[in-house]
JSON list of C-alpha atoms in Angstrom, two decimals:
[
{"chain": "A", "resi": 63, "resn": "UNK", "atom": "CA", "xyz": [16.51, 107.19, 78.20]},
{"chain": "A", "resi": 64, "resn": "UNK", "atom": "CA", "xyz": [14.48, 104.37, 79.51]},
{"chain": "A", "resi": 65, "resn": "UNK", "atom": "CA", "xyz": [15.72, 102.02, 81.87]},
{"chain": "A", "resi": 66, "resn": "UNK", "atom": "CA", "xyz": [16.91, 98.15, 81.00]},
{"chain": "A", "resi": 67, "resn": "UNK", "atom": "CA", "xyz": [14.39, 95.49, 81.94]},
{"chain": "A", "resi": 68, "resn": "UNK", "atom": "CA", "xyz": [16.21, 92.49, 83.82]},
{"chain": "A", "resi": 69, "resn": "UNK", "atom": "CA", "xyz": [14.62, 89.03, 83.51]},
{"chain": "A", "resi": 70, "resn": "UNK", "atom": "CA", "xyz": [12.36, 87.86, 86.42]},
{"chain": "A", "resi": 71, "resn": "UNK", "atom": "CA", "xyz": [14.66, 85.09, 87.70]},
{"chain": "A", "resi": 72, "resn": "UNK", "atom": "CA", "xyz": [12.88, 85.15, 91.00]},
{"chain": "A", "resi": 73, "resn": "UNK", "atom": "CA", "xyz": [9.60, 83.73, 89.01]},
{"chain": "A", "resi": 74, "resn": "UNK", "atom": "CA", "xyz": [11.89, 80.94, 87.34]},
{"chain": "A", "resi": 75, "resn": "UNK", "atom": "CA", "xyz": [12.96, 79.78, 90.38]},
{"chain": "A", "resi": 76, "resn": "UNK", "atom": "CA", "xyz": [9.52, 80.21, 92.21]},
{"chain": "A", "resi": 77, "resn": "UNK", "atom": "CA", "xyz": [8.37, 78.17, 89.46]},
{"chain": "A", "resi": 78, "resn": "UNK", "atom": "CA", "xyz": [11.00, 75.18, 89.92]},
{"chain": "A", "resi": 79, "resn": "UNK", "atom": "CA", "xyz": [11.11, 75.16, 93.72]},
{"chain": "A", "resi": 80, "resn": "UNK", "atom": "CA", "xyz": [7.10, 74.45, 93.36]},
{"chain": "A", "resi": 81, "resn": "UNK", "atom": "CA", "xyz": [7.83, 72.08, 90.48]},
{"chain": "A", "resi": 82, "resn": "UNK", "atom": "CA", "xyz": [10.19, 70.26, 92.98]},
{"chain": "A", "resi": 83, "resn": "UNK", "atom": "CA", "xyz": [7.86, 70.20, 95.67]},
{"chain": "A", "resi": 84, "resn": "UNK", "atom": "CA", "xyz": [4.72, 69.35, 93.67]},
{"chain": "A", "resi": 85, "resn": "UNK", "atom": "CA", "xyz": [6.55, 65.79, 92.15]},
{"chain": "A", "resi": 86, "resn": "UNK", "atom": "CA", "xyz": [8.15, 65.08, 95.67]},
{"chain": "A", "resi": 87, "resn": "UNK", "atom": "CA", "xyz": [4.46, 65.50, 97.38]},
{"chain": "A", "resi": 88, "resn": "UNK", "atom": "CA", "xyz": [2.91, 63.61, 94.63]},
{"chain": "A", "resi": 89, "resn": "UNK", "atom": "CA", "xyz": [4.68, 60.59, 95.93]},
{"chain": "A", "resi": 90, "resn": "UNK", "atom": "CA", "xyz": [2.73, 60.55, 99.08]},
{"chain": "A", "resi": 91, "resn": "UNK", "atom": "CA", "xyz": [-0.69, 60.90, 97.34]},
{"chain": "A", "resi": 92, "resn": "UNK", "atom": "CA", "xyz": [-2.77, 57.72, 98.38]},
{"chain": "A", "resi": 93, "resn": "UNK", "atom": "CA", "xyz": [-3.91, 56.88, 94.09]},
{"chain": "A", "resi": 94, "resn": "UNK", "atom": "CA", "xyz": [-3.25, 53.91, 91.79]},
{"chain": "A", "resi": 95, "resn": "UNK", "atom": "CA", "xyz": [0.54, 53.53, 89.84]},
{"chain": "A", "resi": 96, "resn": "UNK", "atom": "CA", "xyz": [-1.39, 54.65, 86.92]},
{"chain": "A", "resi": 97, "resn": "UNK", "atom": "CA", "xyz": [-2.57, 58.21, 88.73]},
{"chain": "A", "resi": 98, "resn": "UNK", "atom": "CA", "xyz": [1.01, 58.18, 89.99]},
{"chain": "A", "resi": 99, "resn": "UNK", "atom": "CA", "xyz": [2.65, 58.35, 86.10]},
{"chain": "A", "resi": 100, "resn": "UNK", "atom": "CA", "xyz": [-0.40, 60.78, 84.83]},
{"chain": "A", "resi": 101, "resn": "UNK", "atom": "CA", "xyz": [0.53, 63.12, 87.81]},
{"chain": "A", "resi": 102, "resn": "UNK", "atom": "CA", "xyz": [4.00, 63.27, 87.27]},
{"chain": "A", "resi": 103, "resn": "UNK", "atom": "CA", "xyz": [4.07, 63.75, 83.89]},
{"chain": "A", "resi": 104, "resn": "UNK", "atom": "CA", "xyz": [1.01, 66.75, 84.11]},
{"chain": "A", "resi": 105, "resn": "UNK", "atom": "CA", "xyz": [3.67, 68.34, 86.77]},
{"chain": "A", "resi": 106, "resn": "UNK", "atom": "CA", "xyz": [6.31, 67.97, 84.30]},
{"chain": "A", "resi": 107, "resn": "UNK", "atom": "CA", "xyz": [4.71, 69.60, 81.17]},
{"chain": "A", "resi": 108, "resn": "UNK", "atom": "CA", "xyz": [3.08, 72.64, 83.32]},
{"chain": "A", "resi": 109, "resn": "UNK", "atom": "CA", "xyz": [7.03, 73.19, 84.37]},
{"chain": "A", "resi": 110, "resn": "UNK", "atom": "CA", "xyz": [8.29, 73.39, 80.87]},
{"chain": "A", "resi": 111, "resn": "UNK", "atom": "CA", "xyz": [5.22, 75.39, 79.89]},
{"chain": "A", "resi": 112, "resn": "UNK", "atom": "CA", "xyz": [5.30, 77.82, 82.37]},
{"chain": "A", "resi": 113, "resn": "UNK", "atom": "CA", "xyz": [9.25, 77.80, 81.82]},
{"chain": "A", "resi": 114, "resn": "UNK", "atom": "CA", "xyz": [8.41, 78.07, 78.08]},
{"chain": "A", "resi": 115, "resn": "UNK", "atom": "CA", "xyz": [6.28, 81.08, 78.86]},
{"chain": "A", "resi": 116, "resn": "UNK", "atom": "CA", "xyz": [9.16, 82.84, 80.88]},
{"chain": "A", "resi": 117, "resn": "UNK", "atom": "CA", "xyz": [11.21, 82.55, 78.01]},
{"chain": "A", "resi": 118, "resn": "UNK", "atom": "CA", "xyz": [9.18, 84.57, 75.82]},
{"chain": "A", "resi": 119, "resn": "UNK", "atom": "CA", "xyz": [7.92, 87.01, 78.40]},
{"chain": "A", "resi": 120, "resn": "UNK", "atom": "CA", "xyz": [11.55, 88.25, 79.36]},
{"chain": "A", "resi": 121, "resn": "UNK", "atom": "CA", "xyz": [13.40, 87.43, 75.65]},
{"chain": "A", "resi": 122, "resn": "UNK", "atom": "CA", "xyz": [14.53, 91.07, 75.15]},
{"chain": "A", "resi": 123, "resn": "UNK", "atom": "CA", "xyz": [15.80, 90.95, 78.84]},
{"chain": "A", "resi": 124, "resn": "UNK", "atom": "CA", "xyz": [17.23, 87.71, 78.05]},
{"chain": "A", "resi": 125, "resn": "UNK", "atom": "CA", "xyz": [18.73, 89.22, 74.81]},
{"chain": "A", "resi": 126, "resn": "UNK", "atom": "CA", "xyz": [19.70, 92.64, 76.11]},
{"chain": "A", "resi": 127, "resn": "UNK", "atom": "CA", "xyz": [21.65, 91.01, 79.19]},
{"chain": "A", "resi": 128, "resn": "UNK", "atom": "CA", "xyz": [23.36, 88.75, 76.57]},
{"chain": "A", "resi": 129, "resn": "UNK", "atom": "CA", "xyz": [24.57, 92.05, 74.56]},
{"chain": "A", "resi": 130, "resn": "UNK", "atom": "CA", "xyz": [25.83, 93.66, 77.78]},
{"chain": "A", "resi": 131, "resn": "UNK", "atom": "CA", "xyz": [27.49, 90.41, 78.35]},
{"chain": "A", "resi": 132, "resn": "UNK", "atom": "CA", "xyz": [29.35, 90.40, 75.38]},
{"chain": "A", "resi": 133, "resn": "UNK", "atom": "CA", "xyz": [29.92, 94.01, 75.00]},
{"chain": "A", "resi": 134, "resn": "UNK", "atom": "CA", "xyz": [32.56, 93.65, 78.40]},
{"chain": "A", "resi": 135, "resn": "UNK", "atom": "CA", "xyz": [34.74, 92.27, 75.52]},
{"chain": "A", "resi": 136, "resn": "UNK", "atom": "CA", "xyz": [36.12, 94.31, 73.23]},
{"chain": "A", "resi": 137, "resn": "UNK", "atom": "CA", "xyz": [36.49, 94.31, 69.89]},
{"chain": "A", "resi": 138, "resn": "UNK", "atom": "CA", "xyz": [40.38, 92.78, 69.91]},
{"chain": "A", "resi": 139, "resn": "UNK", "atom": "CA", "xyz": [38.72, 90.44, 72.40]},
{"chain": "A", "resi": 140, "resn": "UNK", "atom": "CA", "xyz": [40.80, 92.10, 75.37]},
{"chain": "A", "resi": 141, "resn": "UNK", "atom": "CA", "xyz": [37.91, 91.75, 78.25]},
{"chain": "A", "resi": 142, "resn": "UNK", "atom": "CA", "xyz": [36.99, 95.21, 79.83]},
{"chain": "A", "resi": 143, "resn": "UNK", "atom": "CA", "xyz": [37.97, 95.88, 83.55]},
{"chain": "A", "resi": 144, "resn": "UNK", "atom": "CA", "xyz": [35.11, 98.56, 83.60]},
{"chain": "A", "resi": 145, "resn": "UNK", "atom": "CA", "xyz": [31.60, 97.53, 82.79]},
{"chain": "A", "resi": 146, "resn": "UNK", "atom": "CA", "xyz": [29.88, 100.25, 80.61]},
{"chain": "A", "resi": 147, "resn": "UNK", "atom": "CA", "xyz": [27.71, 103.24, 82.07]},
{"chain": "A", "resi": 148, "resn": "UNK", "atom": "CA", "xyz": [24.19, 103.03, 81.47]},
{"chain": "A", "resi": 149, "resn": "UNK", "atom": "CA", "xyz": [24.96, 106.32, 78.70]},
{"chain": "A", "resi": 150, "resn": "UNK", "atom": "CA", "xyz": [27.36, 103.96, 76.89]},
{"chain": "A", "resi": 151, "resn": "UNK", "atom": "CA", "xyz": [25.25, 100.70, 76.55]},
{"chain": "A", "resi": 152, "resn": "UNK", "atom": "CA", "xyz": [22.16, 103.38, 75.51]},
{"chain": "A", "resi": 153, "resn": "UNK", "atom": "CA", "xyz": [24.17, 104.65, 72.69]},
{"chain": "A", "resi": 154, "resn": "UNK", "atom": "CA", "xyz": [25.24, 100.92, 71.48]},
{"chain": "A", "resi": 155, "resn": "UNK", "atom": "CA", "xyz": [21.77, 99.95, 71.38]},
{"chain": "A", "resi": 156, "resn": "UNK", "atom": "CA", "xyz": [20.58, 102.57, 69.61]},
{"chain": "A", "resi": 157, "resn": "UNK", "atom": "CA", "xyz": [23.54, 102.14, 67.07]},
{"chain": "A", "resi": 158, "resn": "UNK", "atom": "CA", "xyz": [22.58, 98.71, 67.18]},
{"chain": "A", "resi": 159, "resn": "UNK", "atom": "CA", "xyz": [18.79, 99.40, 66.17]},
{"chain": "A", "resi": 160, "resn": "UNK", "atom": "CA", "xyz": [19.83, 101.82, 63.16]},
{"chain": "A", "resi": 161, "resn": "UNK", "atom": "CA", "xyz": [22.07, 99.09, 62.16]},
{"chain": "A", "resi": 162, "resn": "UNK", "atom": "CA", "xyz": [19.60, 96.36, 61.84]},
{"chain": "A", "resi": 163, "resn": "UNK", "atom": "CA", "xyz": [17.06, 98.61, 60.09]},
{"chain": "A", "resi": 164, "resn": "UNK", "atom": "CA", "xyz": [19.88, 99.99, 57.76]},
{"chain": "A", "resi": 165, "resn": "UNK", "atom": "CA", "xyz": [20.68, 96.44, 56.60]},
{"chain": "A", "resi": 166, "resn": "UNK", "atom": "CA", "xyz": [17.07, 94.63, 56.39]},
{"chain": "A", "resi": 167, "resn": "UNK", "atom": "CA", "xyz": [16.10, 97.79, 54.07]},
{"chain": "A", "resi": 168, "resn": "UNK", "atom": "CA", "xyz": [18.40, 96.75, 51.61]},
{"chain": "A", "resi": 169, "resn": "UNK", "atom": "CA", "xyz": [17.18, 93.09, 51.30]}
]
């Protein structure tokens, strides 16, 4: 059984603590108003690229924490006081997987 990825949060955050700190040092930069506005908005589209980027580097992370998530409810919608062991979630995924190919075969 291999082990469940987690998403690299720490990155995100790495990522938007320099973002923050790149646009408040821009202000002190000695340019023109015009270098000011093309700086800004170059800090501000490398942010949502790089965030972009995250995204789809962790999105089965992303979407495997979201299943977890939503397996702690069960299926009267009575939330769980015990989160599943690692065996468990395993065996929902690989329900899950036979599921999914079961049903796009017959489309």
């Amino acid at each position: 059984m291999k082990g469940k990825r987690q998403p690299a949060w720490w990155a995100l955050y790495l990522w938007c603590a320099l973002g923050l700190v790149l646009l408040f040092g821009e202000h002190f930069v000695p340019v023109s108003a015009g270098w000011h506005k093309l700086l800004e908005g170059l800090v501000v589209v490398v942010l949502f690229g790089v965030t972009a980027l995250w995204i789809s580097h962790n999105a089965k992370a992303l979407d495997a924490a979201e299943r977890d998530r939503q397996r702690m409810v069960g299926p009267s919608g009575i939330q769980r006081s015990v989160p599943l062991t690692p065996i468990q979630s395993y065996y929902l995924d690989v329900i899950d997987t036979h599921e999914v190919a079961r049903f796009s075969k017959r489309e």
